Amino acid sequence: MIATTAAPPSERGAAFAAVLQRQGAAVVLVLGVAAAWFAFPRFGSADNLRDLALQSSFLAVIALGMTFVIISGGIDLSVGSVYALGGVLAAYGSRYGLVVAILLPLVVCGLIGFVNGLLIARTKMAPFIVTLASLLFARGLLLALTNEGATTYKVEPGSALLWLGQGKIFGIGVPVYLALVLFGLGGLLLRRTRFGQSVFALGGAEQSALLMGLPVARTKITLYTLSGTLAGFAGVLTAAYLQSGVTVLGVGTELDAISVVVIGGTLLTGGAGTVIGTLVGVLLKTLIQNVINQVGTLDSNYQTVVSGAFLLVVVVIQRLLARSRRS
Amino acid sequence: MSTATLTRPDRARVTSWLQNYGVYLAVVVLLLFNIAFTKNFLSAANFRTQLVQAAPVCIVALGMALVIGTEGIDLSVGSVMSVAAALVPLYLGAGPVMVIVVALIAGVASGLFSGFLVAQLGIQPIIATLALLVGGRGLALVIAHGQLVQLHNPDFLALGTGDVLGVPIMVLVAAVLSVLAGLLVRRTTFGRHLVAVGGNRPAATLAGLPVKRVLIGVYAMSGALAAIAGVLSTARLAASDPNDLGLLMELSAITAVVVGGTPLTGGRVRVLGTVFGALLMQLVHATLIKHNLPDSAAQMVQAAIIVAAVYVARERSTR
């Protein structure tokens, strides 16, 4: 693992590169919003902006957990399947009341994350492989629950759960508030707690973290549990929003989550990153989708092409900046 | 577990044996189980089906094994397959040979691109190929306008369903490519360089090996093999389906490679193990399906196999 070394204070260019690396996505977001505002009259409408925020909130919740995992130097490929599973469990549980509808998915998804963490921490298997297996496992469990995808569980009409997805406060969707609160808590957890420090230390250099006596195994288990639980919660919100547990959801979502985290300036090598950056990354991704929709004449498939290209550009720039900072 | 009562060297020997031969043992056990307990398993038609279904995964996994040998990973294979599929209807008018040539060009180009990012810019393989995974399928859908196209050209369809001397063409292609991959790893300078680069990249660099060329080479090969698998699968389906073709193929291929005993930490490529890894995954799937266990169970079992295989392989690196 290569941690980015701090630049000597005298090098202004390096400092500039550092700022660009951390804030580049925010600059692009501001420019992008400004350009879209001018180019598309409908873009700046309150309706469109509200939609943008709402659409961002589901991925944001998943990406928050992924941010923690990636800062620790790991990766969680299971979140897409776990997200879909969470949605199905929430819809299924809604017939037994609000508490079950929320707790059932959180417990099951959290448990999958816990097992991920346990395997990764205790057996030293690559996170990539362990979570790959749980990607398959969660998708299999989801299919088993829904009779191979043939049964769709509807959220009970009139269930209080629906408010979580469809409700509005001051005209803005409830998921938006929930995502913001979670990001606030996530930021505090990462910056202001011992756990957060351990996460950074792990990503910087795991051996050193061990030698310093940090609870490496416990931190890893907590991280992956957190990631699974958040993915499950995003599933709950999505089920509430769509009024049913959609089985085909979440294919490739792990990749979306990883790319917004990386776009937000978190280094895939671990040891550095922010939750705000991730939020910016999510907004940027939604912005791109939105703009492509606004253009209208563009094939919607260009969304993924642009997303892929964008991810690549960001990673290449990050890489070049990191290089210029080291030299 | 009986291994717990063994002394430490015994245990190491058991693990080491399992690492080397576990996949072959598993295939044999599963075959015997099916011959004994599965109705209509022991028939030429069934063996044929199993082999044909394992062929595309096997072909893709060969490329993946080479990439993993260099301590890399190629997540883009499924998307490269879908790009190849999307190109098929466009060039089918010019004949099957043209289709294969175009698909190969596209596959090699994708691989060169990933290889360039990994070798020249030093971007982590998982991210370099992730971008192509995301963008590649989009590109395929743009090319195909998101449409599934039925294909009727009999010469082309023969690639998926035809025989040569009683052997399905798909199986033949997979077998030939496996032999070539084995020769590449064992008998060529490139193969030795590949293993050296994966084993210890700084050392390989210091020794003056063409590290970048090796890296770019393996990704190009992985892309080419994925394209071949894409064309063959398209011929077998008799339809170009860029939406679904190759979905989650990266996972199946990685599983086959890992189960086959190639360590994710690079420095070693087990070609025959990879082939048997692909066969094993197919057999597991077939066994569960034939005993009326649903697809979902097959997926969960596959997950357990991945974990078990990596757990066994892990001991080598810690020893």
XYZ file of C-alpha atoms in Angstrom:
646
model
C 0.000 0.000 0.000
C 1.394 3.351 -0.946
C 0.250 6.161 1.285
C 0.543 9.597 -0.202
C 3.353 11.283 1.591
C 2.888 14.804 2.845
C 4.638 17.347 0.653
C 7.317 19.637 2.055
C 5.713 22.975 2.912
C 7.983 24.864 0.530
C 6.595 23.246 -2.561
C 3.672 25.332 -3.627
C 3.010 23.241 -6.713
C 2.699 20.140 -4.619
C 0.324 21.861 -2.251
C -1.765 22.971 -5.194
C -1.806 19.422 -6.480
C -2.963 18.273 -3.066
C -5.831 20.749 -3.045
C -6.806 19.739 -6.555
C -6.737 16.107 -5.598
C -9.029 16.706 -2.663
C -11.294 19.398 -4.089
C -11.166 18.629 -7.803
C -14.532 16.902 -7.818
C -16.155 19.840 -6.024
C -14.763 22.274 -8.599
C -16.052 20.108 -11.446
C -19.441 19.820 -9.717
C -19.788 23.595 -9.348
C -18.754 24.184 -12.963
C -21.056 21.405 -14.135
C -24.046 22.761 -12.239
C -23.367 26.257 -13.554
C -23.086 25.007 -17.131
C -26.237 22.898 -16.833
C -28.089 25.848 -15.320
C -27.324 27.994 -18.345
C -27.696 25.310 -20.980
C -30.968 23.760 -19.852
C -33.776 26.025 -18.676
C -35.467 23.106 -16.907
C -32.356 22.146 -14.974
C -32.606 24.916 -12.394
C -36.280 24.318 -11.667
C -37.081 23.414 -8.082
C -38.673 20.160 -9.239
C -35.578 19.030 -11.069
C -33.253 19.936 -8.218
C -35.463 18.073 -5.742
C -35.414 15.040 -8.015
C -31.663 15.265 -8.282
C -31.311 15.281 -4.509
C -33.736 12.410 -4.040
C -32.115 10.243 -6.705
C -28.711 10.871 -5.164
C -29.730 9.901 -1.664
C -29.995 6.115 -2.170
C -26.553 5.713 -3.718
C -25.163 8.189 -1.192
C -26.124 5.964 1.733
C -24.396 2.967 0.145
C -21.340 5.003 -0.833
C -20.957 6.290 2.731
C -20.204 2.795 3.977
C -17.957 2.173 0.994
C -15.976 5.321 1.854
C -15.093 3.887 5.258
C -14.127 0.549 3.748
C -11.953 2.086 1.031
C -10.200 4.459 3.440
C -9.253 1.380 5.471
C -7.626 -0.039 2.337
C -10.379 -2.593 1.692
C -13.223 -2.946 -0.757
C -16.809 -4.184 -0.438
C -18.182 -5.740 -3.611
C -21.262 -7.127 -1.871
C -23.136 -3.855 -1.398
C -25.155 -4.073 -4.629
C -26.643 -7.451 -3.756
C -27.041 -6.529 -0.110
C -28.858 -3.354 -1.186
C -31.330 -5.376 -3.256
C -31.723 -7.914 -0.457
C -32.427 -5.125 2.034
C -35.202 -3.820 -0.185
C -36.871 -7.224 -0.538
C -36.633 -7.885 3.209
C -38.133 -4.483 3.988
C -41.063 -5.059 1.637
C -41.543 -8.557 3.004
C -41.301 -7.352 6.585
C -43.737 -4.494 6.096
C -46.689 -6.847 6.659
C -45.484 -7.343 10.224
C -45.304 -3.665 10.983
C -42.847 -0.828 10.726
C -40.341 -2.130 13.260
C -39.916 -5.463 11.498
C -39.798 -3.759 8.102
C -36.788 -1.737 9.204
C -35.048 -4.074 11.636
C -35.230 -7.274 9.577
C -33.205 -5.901 6.641
C -30.794 -4.023 8.884
C -30.068 -7.119 10.974
C -29.684 -9.494 8.020
C -27.588 -7.083 5.953
C -25.540 -6.105 8.978
C -24.924 -9.779 9.653
C -23.650 -10.320 6.103
C -21.289 -7.390 6.604
C -20.247 -8.803 9.975
C -19.355 -12.156 8.413
C -17.429 -10.319 5.675
C -15.466 -8.467 8.330
C -14.917 -11.579 10.400
C -13.532 -13.543 7.448
C -11.349 -10.664 6.299
C -10.013 -9.849 9.757
C -9.507 -13.369 11.083
C -8.352 -15.324 8.028
C -6.449 -12.592 6.165
C -8.305 -13.365 2.957
C -8.455 -10.578 0.395
C -11.523 -8.329 0.984
C -12.079 -8.418 -2.729
C -12.625 -12.186 -2.726
C -14.619 -12.426 0.500
C -17.063 -9.744 -0.556
C -17.246 -11.237 -4.042
C -18.490 -14.405 -2.422
C -21.030 -12.517 -0.340
C -22.175 -10.709 -3.474
C -23.161 -14.125 -4.828
C -24.500 -15.259 -1.475
C -26.736 -12.243 -0.945
C -28.067 -12.455 -4.495
C -28.729 -16.163 -3.983
C -30.531 -15.500 -0.716
C -32.593 -12.829 -2.418
C -33.583 -15.220 -5.197
C -34.430 -17.950 -2.703
C -36.674 -15.540 -0.777
C -38.550 -14.489 -3.884
C -39.054 -17.923 -5.478
C -36.248 -17.321 -7.948
C -37.333 -13.756 -8.532
C -40.900 -14.749 -9.446
C -42.515 -13.207 -6.365
C -42.525 -9.483 -5.815
C -43.217 -8.356 -2.276
C -45.249 -5.175 -2.131
C -44.944 -2.794 0.758
C -48.290 -2.963 2.585
C -50.441 -0.030 1.454
C -50.778 2.421 4.301
C -47.624 1.164 5.966
C -45.719 3.842 7.820
C -42.652 2.586 5.962
C -43.819 4.346 2.799
C -43.286 7.710 4.432
C -39.573 6.989 4.723
C -39.301 6.793 0.951
C -42.073 9.011 -0.314
C -42.640 11.490 2.474
C -41.643 15.120 2.163
C -40.564 17.782 4.602
C -40.655 21.331 3.213
C -41.144 19.760 -0.205
C -37.920 17.791 -0.051
C -37.938 14.023 0.125
C -37.321 12.311 3.458
C -34.470 10.141 2.056
C -32.534 13.335 1.366
C -32.664 14.332 5.035
C -31.806 10.834 6.166
C -28.799 10.697 3.838
C -27.600 14.085 5.083
C -27.945 13.042 8.732
C -26.052 9.813 8.048
C -23.289 11.738 6.296
C -23.074 14.127 9.238
C -22.756 11.208 11.650
C -20.339 9.453 9.292
C -18.129 12.529 9.123
C -18.043 12.808 12.908
C -17.311 9.109 13.270
C -14.435 9.329 10.832
C -12.905 12.572 12.087
C -13.709 12.786 15.751
C -13.538 9.266 17.120
C -10.914 6.713 17.922
C -12.617 4.335 15.521
C -12.159 6.832 12.708
C -8.490 7.228 13.504
C -8.054 3.474 13.419
C -9.698 3.391 9.989
C -7.188 5.901 8.630
C -4.288 4.135 10.343
C -5.350 0.801 8.835
C -5.432 2.229 5.343
C -2.141 4.024 5.786
C -0.161 1.030 6.928
C -1.780 -2.000 8.478
C 1.431 -3.352 9.990
C 2.135 -0.093 11.767
C -1.440 0.036 12.984
C -0.978 -3.432 14.457
C 2.301 -2.478 16.079
C 0.741 0.643 17.546
C -1.698 -1.657 19.278
C -4.790 -0.495 17.408
C -7.681 -2.956 17.432
C -7.200 -3.881 13.777
C -9.500 -6.902 13.680
C -12.303 -5.189 15.595
C -12.060 -2.102 13.389
C -12.317 -4.199 10.230
C -15.305 -6.140 11.518
C -17.045 -2.897 12.476
C -16.279 -1.360 9.079
C -17.773 -4.124 7.027
C -20.755 -4.440 9.361
C -21.334 -0.723 8.890
C -21.082 -1.038 5.120
C -23.545 -3.940 5.013
C -25.994 -2.193 7.319
C -25.913 1.028 5.306
C -26.422 -0.861 2.039
C -29.384 -2.611 3.675
C -30.766 0.719 4.843
C -30.486 2.137 1.314
C -32.505 -0.920 0.274
C -35.162 -0.091 2.887
C -35.442 3.476 1.589
C -35.633 2.320 -2.015
C -38.331 -0.243 -1.223
C -40.301 2.447 0.583
C -39.873 4.775 -2.382
C -40.822 2.168 -5.011
C -43.484 0.510 -2.796
C -41.982 -2.914 -3.412
C -38.826 -4.948 -3.096
C -37.365 -4.963 -6.585
C -35.260 -8.057 -7.173
C -33.346 -6.814 -10.213
C -32.050 -3.791 -8.315
C -28.442 -3.314 -7.396
C -26.644 -5.135 -10.201
C -23.453 -3.147 -10.633
C -24.297 -0.794 -7.763
C -21.058 -1.763 -6.011
C -19.225 -0.330 -8.990
C -21.258 2.875 -8.882
C -20.474 3.198 -5.201
C -16.764 2.580 -5.685
C -16.577 5.050 -8.534
C -18.299 7.883 -6.656
C -16.008 7.305 -3.678
C -12.948 7.450 -5.923
C -14.280 10.466 -7.819
C -14.772 12.135 -4.443
C -11.031 12.020 -3.852
C -10.735 8.981 -1.601
C -7.635 7.034 -2.526
C -8.240 3.412 -3.438
C -4.936 2.576 -1.825
C -6.474 3.637 1.467
C -5.366 6.010 4.155
C -6.975 9.168 2.802
C -10.475 10.311 2.026
C -13.511 12.280 3.158
C -17.227 11.649 3.366
C -17.937 15.090 1.888
C -15.934 14.100 -1.174
C -18.138 11.054 -1.568
C -21.252 13.210 -1.346
C -19.805 15.416 -4.095
C -19.027 12.309 -6.137
C -22.612 11.082 -5.844
C -24.004 14.476 -6.863
C -21.628 14.618 -9.803
C -22.782 11.215 -10.975
C -26.442 12.193 -10.681
C -25.678 15.463 -12.450
C -24.171 13.626 -15.408
C -27.226 11.381 -15.646
C -29.527 14.343 -15.345
C -27.739 16.334 -18.018
C -27.787 13.407 -20.419
C -31.522 13.075 -19.801
C -31.994 16.805 -20.397
C -30.179 16.649 -23.708
C -32.858 14.144 -24.617
C -31.555 13.281 -28.048
C -28.659 11.359 -26.518
C -29.048 7.629 -26.159
C -29.484 6.973 -22.428
C -26.804 4.299 -22.747
C -24.273 7.098 -23.046
C -24.802 7.583 -19.307
C -22.713 4.549 -18.519
C -20.150 5.372 -21.183
C -19.756 8.858 -19.732
C -19.672 7.477 -16.168
C -16.926 5.046 -17.122
C -14.918 7.674 -18.974
C -15.360 10.124 -16.139
C -14.168 7.637 -13.556
C -11.143 6.995 -15.707
C -10.301 10.672 -16.139
C -10.556 11.232 -12.396
C -8.363 8.262 -11.585
C -5.747 9.234 -14.161
C -5.654 12.797 -12.853
C -5.433 11.546 -9.260
C -2.577 9.329 -10.247
C -0.687 12.070 -12.069
C -1.214 14.488 -9.184
C 0.004 11.933 -6.673
C 3.067 11.416 -8.829
C 3.815 15.119 -9.090
C 3.479 15.451 -5.336
C 5.971 12.707 -4.694
C 8.597 13.886 -7.146
C -11.849 -31.880 11.393
C -9.404 -34.738 11.163
C -6.655 -32.352 10.100
C -6.735 -30.793 13.558
C -5.277 -33.968 15.075
C -2.421 -34.069 12.583
C 0.982 -32.708 13.427
C 1.996 -29.439 11.896
C 4.113 -30.794 9.023
C 1.375 -33.307 8.204
C -1.142 -30.556 8.115
C 1.027 -28.471 5.848
C 1.373 -31.445 3.537
C -2.375 -31.999 3.434
C -3.001 -28.351 2.673
C -0.325 -28.278 0.047
C -1.772 -31.402 -1.570
C -5.244 -29.869 -1.525
C -3.884 -26.692 -3.077
C -2.299 -28.607 -5.896
C -4.834 -31.318 -6.556
C -8.021 -30.275 -4.743
C -9.749 -29.047 -7.860
C -9.118 -32.298 -9.756
C -10.276 -34.314 -6.767
C -13.420 -32.202 -6.524
C -14.225 -32.681 -10.210
C -13.749 -36.446 -9.938
C -15.850 -36.698 -6.783
C -18.613 -34.650 -8.318
C -18.535 -36.740 -11.495
C -18.760 -39.969 -9.498
C -21.564 -38.556 -7.397
C -23.525 -37.595 -10.483
C -22.894 -40.890 -12.240
C -24.213 -42.695 -9.178
C -27.109 -40.483 -8.158
C -28.188 -38.324 -11.079
C -30.653 -39.648 -13.607
C -29.523 -39.561 -17.229
C -26.159 -38.064 -16.315
C -24.097 -40.738 -17.985
C -24.939 -39.898 -21.593
C -22.942 -38.479 -24.432
C -25.531 -35.750 -24.927
C -25.251 -34.635 -21.324
C -21.455 -34.590 -21.287
C -21.601 -32.563 -24.437
C -23.951 -30.041 -22.856
C -21.791 -29.709 -19.769
C -18.654 -29.115 -21.805
C -20.306 -26.620 -24.125
C -21.673 -24.663 -21.187
C -18.311 -24.607 -19.457
C -16.468 -23.493 -22.613
C -17.060 -19.694 -22.541
C -16.169 -19.419 -18.841
C -13.090 -21.526 -19.481
C -11.935 -19.302 -22.352
C -12.405 -16.110 -20.359
C -10.815 -17.679 -17.282
C -7.649 -18.508 -19.242
C -7.091 -14.814 -19.887
C -8.013 -14.010 -16.300
C -5.452 -16.548 -15.060
C -2.706 -14.826 -17.050
C -3.711 -11.436 -15.671
C -3.957 -12.756 -12.106
C -0.531 -14.322 -12.622
C 0.857 -10.796 -12.855
C -0.960 -9.887 -9.618
C -3.585 -8.053 -11.623
C -7.305 -8.532 -12.184
C -9.508 -7.923 -15.221
C -13.043 -6.877 -14.317
C -13.857 -5.790 -17.859
C -14.217 -9.247 -19.446
C -18.012 -9.382 -19.297
C -18.318 -5.981 -20.930
C -15.799 -6.918 -23.616
C -17.994 -9.945 -24.356
C -21.009 -7.678 -24.736
C -19.087 -5.343 -27.055
C -18.140 -8.337 -29.194
C -21.784 -9.428 -29.224
C -22.933 -5.969 -30.249
C -20.490 -5.933 -33.162
C -21.643 -9.295 -34.543
C -24.795 -8.150 -36.407
C -22.926 -5.164 -37.887
C -20.333 -7.287 -39.637
C -22.209 -10.531 -40.197
C -22.945 -9.484 -43.780
C -19.243 -9.793 -44.544
C -19.135 -13.340 -43.199
C -18.188 -15.081 -39.941
C -14.447 -14.593 -40.466
C -14.902 -10.834 -40.633
C -16.996 -10.965 -37.448
C -14.243 -12.801 -35.613
C -11.560 -10.429 -36.875
C -13.521 -7.331 -35.852
C -14.377 -8.778 -32.433
C -10.742 -9.703 -31.856
C -9.625 -6.199 -32.789
C -12.132 -4.736 -30.329
C -11.076 -7.168 -27.607
C -7.370 -6.541 -28.077
C -7.965 -2.789 -28.184
C -9.841 -2.900 -24.863
C -7.078 -4.998 -23.364
C -4.354 -2.684 -24.632
C -6.233 0.197 -23.106
C -6.441 -1.465 -19.662
C -2.851 -2.611 -19.985
C -1.706 0.903 -20.796
C -3.463 2.283 -17.713
C -1.961 -0.399 -15.503
C 1.551 -0.517 -16.950
C 2.220 3.054 -18.009
C 0.192 5.075 -15.537
C 0.463 2.677 -12.621
C -3.290 2.655 -11.968
C -4.531 -0.280 -9.916
C -5.886 -3.042 -12.157
C -9.170 -3.223 -10.281
C -9.936 0.424 -11.046
C -8.515 0.537 -14.555
C -10.688 -2.376 -15.592
C -13.644 -1.193 -13.506
C -13.893 1.859 -15.734
C -14.067 -0.385 -18.777
C -16.606 -2.634 -17.068
C -18.880 0.364 -16.502
C -18.209 2.099 -19.811
C -17.816 -0.989 -21.995
C -21.336 -2.314 -21.592
C -22.675 1.179 -22.187
C -20.654 1.322 -25.374
C -22.012 -2.074 -26.434
C -25.563 -0.863 -25.839
C -24.887 2.329 -27.753
C -23.552 0.298 -30.686
C -26.573 -2.011 -30.593
C -29.081 0.744 -29.727
C -29.942 -1.384 -26.724
C -31.512 -3.995 -28.978
C -31.417 -7.765 -28.961
C -30.907 -8.944 -32.546
C -31.862 -12.438 -33.732
C -29.242 -13.967 -35.996
C -29.922 -16.350 -38.865
C -26.624 -16.758 -40.723
C -26.115 -20.576 -40.637
C -22.340 -20.365 -41.111
C -22.055 -18.140 -38.090
C -24.469 -20.106 -35.926
C -22.390 -23.219 -36.627
C -19.695 -21.662 -34.441
C -21.983 -22.128 -31.473
C -23.736 -25.356 -32.338
C -21.552 -27.098 -34.915
C -19.160 -30.025 -34.596
C -15.766 -30.955 -35.935
C -15.176 -34.719 -35.833
C -17.964 -35.014 -33.293
C -16.510 -32.425 -30.938
C -18.497 -29.211 -30.513
C -16.588 -26.280 -32.017
C -16.883 -24.312 -28.761
C -15.265 -27.123 -26.804
C -12.584 -27.538 -29.438
C -11.750 -23.836 -29.350
C -11.594 -23.880 -25.561
C -9.329 -26.924 -25.614
C -6.968 -25.467 -28.211
C -6.777 -22.155 -26.367
C -6.099 -23.979 -23.091
C -3.198 -25.860 -24.655
C -1.852 -22.625 -26.141
C -2.134 -20.873 -22.792
C -0.346 -23.765 -21.111
C 2.474 -23.623 -23.665
C 2.662 -19.852 -23.302
C 3.131 -20.076 -19.551
C 5.462 -23.083 -19.532
C 7.470 -22.874 -22.705
C 7.927 -19.250 -23.693
C 10.067 -16.386 -22.462
C 6.926 -14.314 -22.192
C 5.484 -16.899 -19.813
C 8.575 -16.872 -17.613
C 8.569 -13.083 -17.578
C 4.881 -13.103 -16.675
C 5.472 -15.284 -13.645
C 8.459 -13.193 -12.612
C 6.507 -9.941 -12.895
C 3.707 -11.371 -10.771
C 6.070 -12.896 -8.252
C 8.107 -9.820 -7.536
C 7.611 -6.799 -9.695
C 10.397 -4.626 -8.278
C 12.830 -7.497 -8.724
C 11.617 -8.096 -12.277
C 12.100 -4.410 -13.023
C 15.601 -4.438 -11.546
C 16.441 -7.556 -13.533
C 15.615 -5.606 -16.659
C 12.589 -7.655 -17.697
C 10.144 -5.922 -20.043
C 7.605 -5.478 -17.225
C 5.383 -3.009 -19.031
C 5.255 -5.057 -22.193
C 4.318 -8.165 -20.203
C 1.537 -6.321 -18.370
C 0.119 -4.814 -21.536
C 0.405 -8.214 -23.207
C -1.623 -10.113 -20.627
C -4.468 -7.596 -20.637
C -4.512 -7.673 -24.452
C -4.766 -11.466 -24.338
C -7.509 -11.332 -21.735
C -9.444 -8.907 -23.953
C -8.965 -11.109 -27.015
C -10.121 -14.227 -25.176
C -13.180 -12.431 -23.791
C -14.038 -11.289 -27.315
C -13.780 -14.876 -28.585
C -16.049 -16.058 -25.782
C -18.466 -13.258 -26.668
C -18.632 -14.268 -30.322
C -19.046 -17.974 -29.540
C -21.747 -17.349 -26.943
C -23.568 -15.092 -29.386
C -23.459 -17.843 -32.008
C -24.789 -20.358 -29.500
C -27.633 -18.072 -28.434
C -28.397 -17.295 -32.100
C -28.869 -13.738 -30.907
C -26.750 -10.707 -30.165
C -27.695 -9.736 -26.613
C -25.414 -6.940 -25.358
C -27.735 -6.338 -22.391
C -27.212 -9.687 -20.715
C -24.260 -11.388 -22.354
C -21.299 -11.733 -20.030
C -23.085 -10.292 -17.006
C -21.108 -11.292 -13.879
C -18.670 -13.172 -16.123
C -15.752 -11.530 -14.298
C -16.912 -13.254 -11.130
C -17.264 -16.679 -12.743
C -13.863 -16.368 -14.382
C -12.122 -15.223 -11.204
C -13.788 -18.083 -9.335
C -12.579 -20.644 -11.866
C -9.041 -19.272 -11.649
C -8.950 -19.149 -7.860
C -10.583 -22.541 -7.408
C -8.046 -23.875 -9.883
C -5.231 -22.969 -7.541
C -3.813 -19.783 -9.072
C -3.068 -17.478 -6.139
C -4.489 -13.948 -6.296
C -1.101 -12.702 -5.161
C 0.403 -13.528 -8.554
C 3.631 -15.240 -9.470
C 2.013 -18.472 -10.488
C -0.402 -19.533 -13.230
C -2.139 -22.882 -13.213
C -3.694 -23.350 -16.621
C -4.962 -26.907 -16.212
C -6.282 -25.974 -12.769
C -8.168 -23.082 -14.356
C -9.754 -25.381 -16.935
C -10.825 -27.745 -14.177
C -11.985 -24.783 -12.121
C -14.348 -23.842 -14.945
C -15.500 -27.479 -15.233
C -16.033 -27.688 -11.488
C -18.205 -24.606 -11.351
C -20.269 -25.934 -14.247
C -20.616 -29.350 -12.578
C -21.652 -27.815 -9.275
C -24.297 -25.818 -11.070
C -25.517 -28.805 -13.081
C -25.599 -31.066 -10.018
C -27.734 -28.658 -8.045
C -30.077 -27.982 -10.944
C -30.486 -31.659 -11.774
C -31.421 -32.370 -8.186
C -34.080 -29.695 -8.386
C -32.242 -27.217 -6.272
C -32.901 -23.744 -7.587
C -30.494 -21.274 -9.148
C -30.370 -19.337 -5.902
C -28.919 -22.329 -4.059
C -26.368 -22.783 -6.829
C -25.232 -19.209 -6.291
C -24.891 -19.635 -2.551
C -22.932 -22.847 -2.981
C -20.674 -21.082 -5.475
C -20.055 -18.413 -2.850
C -19.089 -21.060 -0.305
C -16.721 -22.699 -2.798
C -14.941 -19.417 -3.469
C -14.377 -18.827 0.224
C -13.227 -22.407 0.809
C -10.828 -22.334 -2.144
C -9.273 -19.049 -1.119
C -9.086 -20.192 2.479
C -7.093 -23.238 1.437
C -4.913 -21.206 -0.929
C -4.250 -18.641 1.813
C -2.065 -21.025 3.810
C 0.590 -20.968 1.139
C 1.202 -17.261 1.485
C 1.341 -17.371 5.269
C 3.745 -20.294 5.343
